[in-house]
Amino acid sequence: MSKLEHLDGTNVADFLAAPAAVLMLGKSDCEACARWTEELEGFLASDSEWSDVRFGKLLLDKGGLIAFKRGNPWVAELDVLPFNVIYKSGEKQSEFAGSGVPRLENRLRMILREG
């Protein structure tokens, strides 16, 4: 089973360098982000298929993210949260706004299992 890691400026770079990672971007006051967090944590608590994938949440309104934001200028253009990015060996492979475990699993299967 995986767990949803809480990321910040001190650990996000190592997280993204993992063989497979799902990064959820949100903000502290985002209700949709809170709902997606709850849904994702519930899913991860019982999932065994994606144990080789790291899942992490990064709150964009927290301090200490200058290096991350400079290295990922596309973050400044986000207008919908939550926003999810799938990385494989440190490279961005897929992204989608919103939530939904079925959407996430479909993308993970395409990128990690069939690709």
mmCIF file of C-alpha atoms in Angstrom:
data_model
loop_
_atom_site.group_PDB
_atom_site.id
_atom_site.type_symbol
_atom_site.label_atom_id
_atom_site.label_comp_id
_atom_site.label_asym_id
_atom_site.label_seq_id
_atom_site.Cartn_x
_atom_site.Cartn_y
_atom_site.Cartn_z
ATOM 1 C CA MET A 1 0.000 0.000 0.000
ATOM 2 C CA SER A 2 1.092 3.522 -0.768
ATOM 3 C CA LYS A 3 0.357 6.579 1.296
ATOM 4 C CA LEU A 4 -0.109 10.210 0.364
ATOM 5 C CA GLU A 5 3.136 11.966 1.239
ATOM 6 C CA HIS A 6 3.011 15.589 2.343
ATOM 7 C CA LEU A 7 5.590 17.458 0.322
ATOM 8 C CA ASP A 8 7.377 20.775 0.740
ATOM 9 C CA GLY A 9 10.440 22.527 -0.630
ATOM 10 C CA THR A 10 12.776 20.182 1.233
ATOM 11 C CA ASN A 11 11.556 16.886 -0.219
ATOM 12 C CA VAL A 12 9.720 17.545 -3.491
ATOM 13 C CA ALA A 13 12.803 17.171 -5.734
ATOM 14 C CA ASP A 14 13.632 13.718 -4.321
ATOM 15 C CA PHE A 15 9.979 12.725 -4.626
ATOM 16 C CA LEU A 16 9.805 13.698 -8.304
ATOM 17 C CA ALA A 17 12.978 11.733 -9.068
ATOM 18 C CA ALA A 18 11.298 8.453 -8.035
ATOM 19 C CA PRO A 19 10.807 5.773 -10.679
ATOM 20 C CA ALA A 20 7.058 6.550 -10.630
ATOM 21 C CA ALA A 21 5.295 9.387 -8.835
ATOM 22 C CA VAL A 22 1.941 11.136 -8.795
ATOM 23 C CA LEU A 23 2.088 14.753 -7.670
ATOM 24 C CA MET A 24 -1.115 16.421 -6.531
ATOM 25 C CA LEU A 25 -0.964 20.207 -6.452
ATOM 26 C CA GLY A 26 -3.435 22.126 -4.334
ATOM 27 C CA LYS A 27 -3.905 24.963 -1.884
ATOM 28 C CA SER A 28 -4.829 25.025 1.793
ATOM 29 C CA ASP A 29 -8.198 26.709 1.266
ATOM 30 C CA CYS A 30 -9.271 24.637 -1.762
ATOM 31 C CA GLU A 31 -12.367 22.553 -0.939
ATOM 32 C CA ALA A 32 -12.021 20.457 -4.107
ATOM 33 C CA CYS A 33 -8.415 19.736 -3.098
ATOM 34 C CA ALA A 34 -9.536 18.587 0.345
ATOM 35 C CA ARG A 35 -12.153 16.270 -1.190
ATOM 36 C CA TRP A 36 -9.601 14.818 -3.634
ATOM 37 C CA THR A 37 -7.130 14.318 -0.775
ATOM 38 C CA GLU A 38 -9.750 12.378 1.176
ATOM 39 C CA GLU A 39 -10.699 10.280 -1.858
ATOM 40 C CA LEU A 40 -7.084 9.550 -2.731
ATOM 41 C CA GLU A 41 -6.119 8.643 0.841
ATOM 42 C CA GLY A 42 -9.098 6.287 1.059
ATOM 43 C CA PHE A 43 -8.108 4.650 -2.208
ATOM 44 C CA LEU A 44 -4.449 4.287 -1.227
ATOM 45 C CA ALA A 45 -5.365 2.728 2.139
ATOM 46 C CA SER A 46 -6.731 -0.344 0.388
ATOM 47 C CA ASP A 47 -4.869 -0.386 -2.940
ATOM 48 C CA SER A 48 -2.190 -2.948 -3.724
ATOM 49 C CA GLU A 49 -1.798 -2.448 -7.488
ATOM 50 C CA TRP A 50 0.121 0.832 -7.276
ATOM 51 C CA SER A 51 2.470 0.067 -4.375
ATOM 52 C CA ASP A 52 5.432 0.850 -6.640
ATOM 53 C CA VAL A 53 4.199 4.417 -7.184
ATOM 54 C CA ARG A 54 4.785 7.306 -4.809
ATOM 55 C CA PHE A 55 1.866 9.673 -4.255
ATOM 56 C CA GLY A 56 2.427 13.162 -2.892
ATOM 57 C CA LYS A 57 0.563 16.371 -2.180
ATOM 58 C CA LEU A 58 2.152 19.795 -2.495
ATOM 59 C CA LEU A 59 0.318 22.885 -1.263
ATOM 60 C CA LEU A 60 1.249 25.797 -3.510
ATOM 61 C CA ASP A 61 0.345 28.439 -0.919
ATOM 62 C CA LYS A 62 2.969 27.222 1.541
ATOM 63 C CA GLY A 63 6.399 28.817 1.722
ATOM 64 C CA GLY A 64 9.702 27.343 0.639
ATOM 65 C CA LEU A 65 8.712 26.439 -2.918
ATOM 66 C CA ILE A 66 10.751 28.998 -4.858
ATOM 67 C CA ALA A 67 13.076 26.384 -6.391
ATOM 68 C CA PHE A 68 10.155 24.153 -7.341
ATOM 69 C CA LYS A 69 8.198 27.000 -8.923
ATOM 70 C CA ARG A 70 11.241 28.294 -10.820
ATOM 71 C CA GLY A 71 11.972 24.814 -12.119
ATOM 72 C CA ASN A 72 8.345 24.344 -13.148
ATOM 73 C CA PRO A 73 7.134 27.661 -14.607
ATOM 74 C CA TRP A 74 3.923 26.016 -15.860
ATOM 75 C CA VAL A 75 2.718 26.002 -12.236
ATOM 76 C CA ALA A 76 2.119 29.779 -12.435
ATOM 77 C CA GLU A 77 -0.396 29.175 -15.243
ATOM 78 C CA LEU A 78 -2.599 26.731 -13.335
ATOM 79 C CA ASP A 79 -6.163 27.951 -13.051
ATOM 80 C CA VAL A 80 -7.866 24.779 -11.812
ATOM 81 C CA LEU A 81 -7.014 22.894 -8.633
ATOM 82 C CA PRO A 82 -6.432 20.187 -7.718
ATOM 83 C CA PHE A 83 -3.944 19.497 -10.498
ATOM 84 C CA ASN A 84 -2.247 16.129 -10.903
ATOM 85 C CA VAL A 85 0.992 15.265 -12.653
ATOM 86 C CA ILE A 86 2.360 11.775 -13.269
ATOM 87 C CA TYR A 87 6.146 11.454 -13.413
ATOM 88 C CA LYS A 88 8.212 8.530 -14.618
ATOM 89 C CA SER A 89 11.926 8.576 -13.762
ATOM 90 C CA GLY A 90 11.756 12.307 -13.078
ATOM 91 C CA GLU A 91 10.056 13.188 -16.367
ATOM 92 C CA LYS A 92 6.533 14.579 -16.589
ATOM 93 C CA GLN A 93 4.365 12.078 -18.487
ATOM 94 C CA SER A 94 0.758 13.152 -18.010
ATOM 95 C CA GLU A 95 -1.301 15.767 -16.235
ATOM 96 C CA PHE A 96 -4.939 16.450 -15.493
ATOM 97 C CA ALA A 97 -7.015 18.895 -13.515
ATOM 98 C CA GLY A 98 -9.623 17.746 -11.059
ATOM 99 C CA SER A 99 -10.013 14.471 -9.269
ATOM 100 C CA GLY A 100 -11.171 10.919 -9.700
ATOM 101 C CA VAL A 101 -9.514 7.613 -8.943
ATOM 102 C CA PRO A 102 -10.724 5.989 -12.211
ATOM 103 C CA ARG A 103 -9.142 8.807 -14.265
ATOM 104 C CA LEU A 104 -5.922 8.480 -12.308
ATOM 105 C CA GLU A 105 -5.770 4.708 -12.671
ATOM 106 C CA ASN A 106 -6.426 4.885 -16.428
ATOM 107 C CA ARG A 107 -3.479 7.233 -16.864
ATOM 108 C CA LEU A 108 -1.233 5.175 -14.612
ATOM 109 C CA ARG A 109 -2.021 2.044 -16.599
ATOM 110 C CA MET A 110 -1.261 3.756 -19.909
ATOM 111 C CA ILE A 111 2.025 5.227 -18.691
ATOM 112 C CA LEU A 112 3.401 2.611 -16.322
ATOM 113 C CA ARG A 113 1.921 -0.713 -17.335
ATOM 114 C CA GLU A 114 1.473 -0.507 -21.093
ATOM 115 C CA GLY A 115 4.143 2.026 -22.019
#
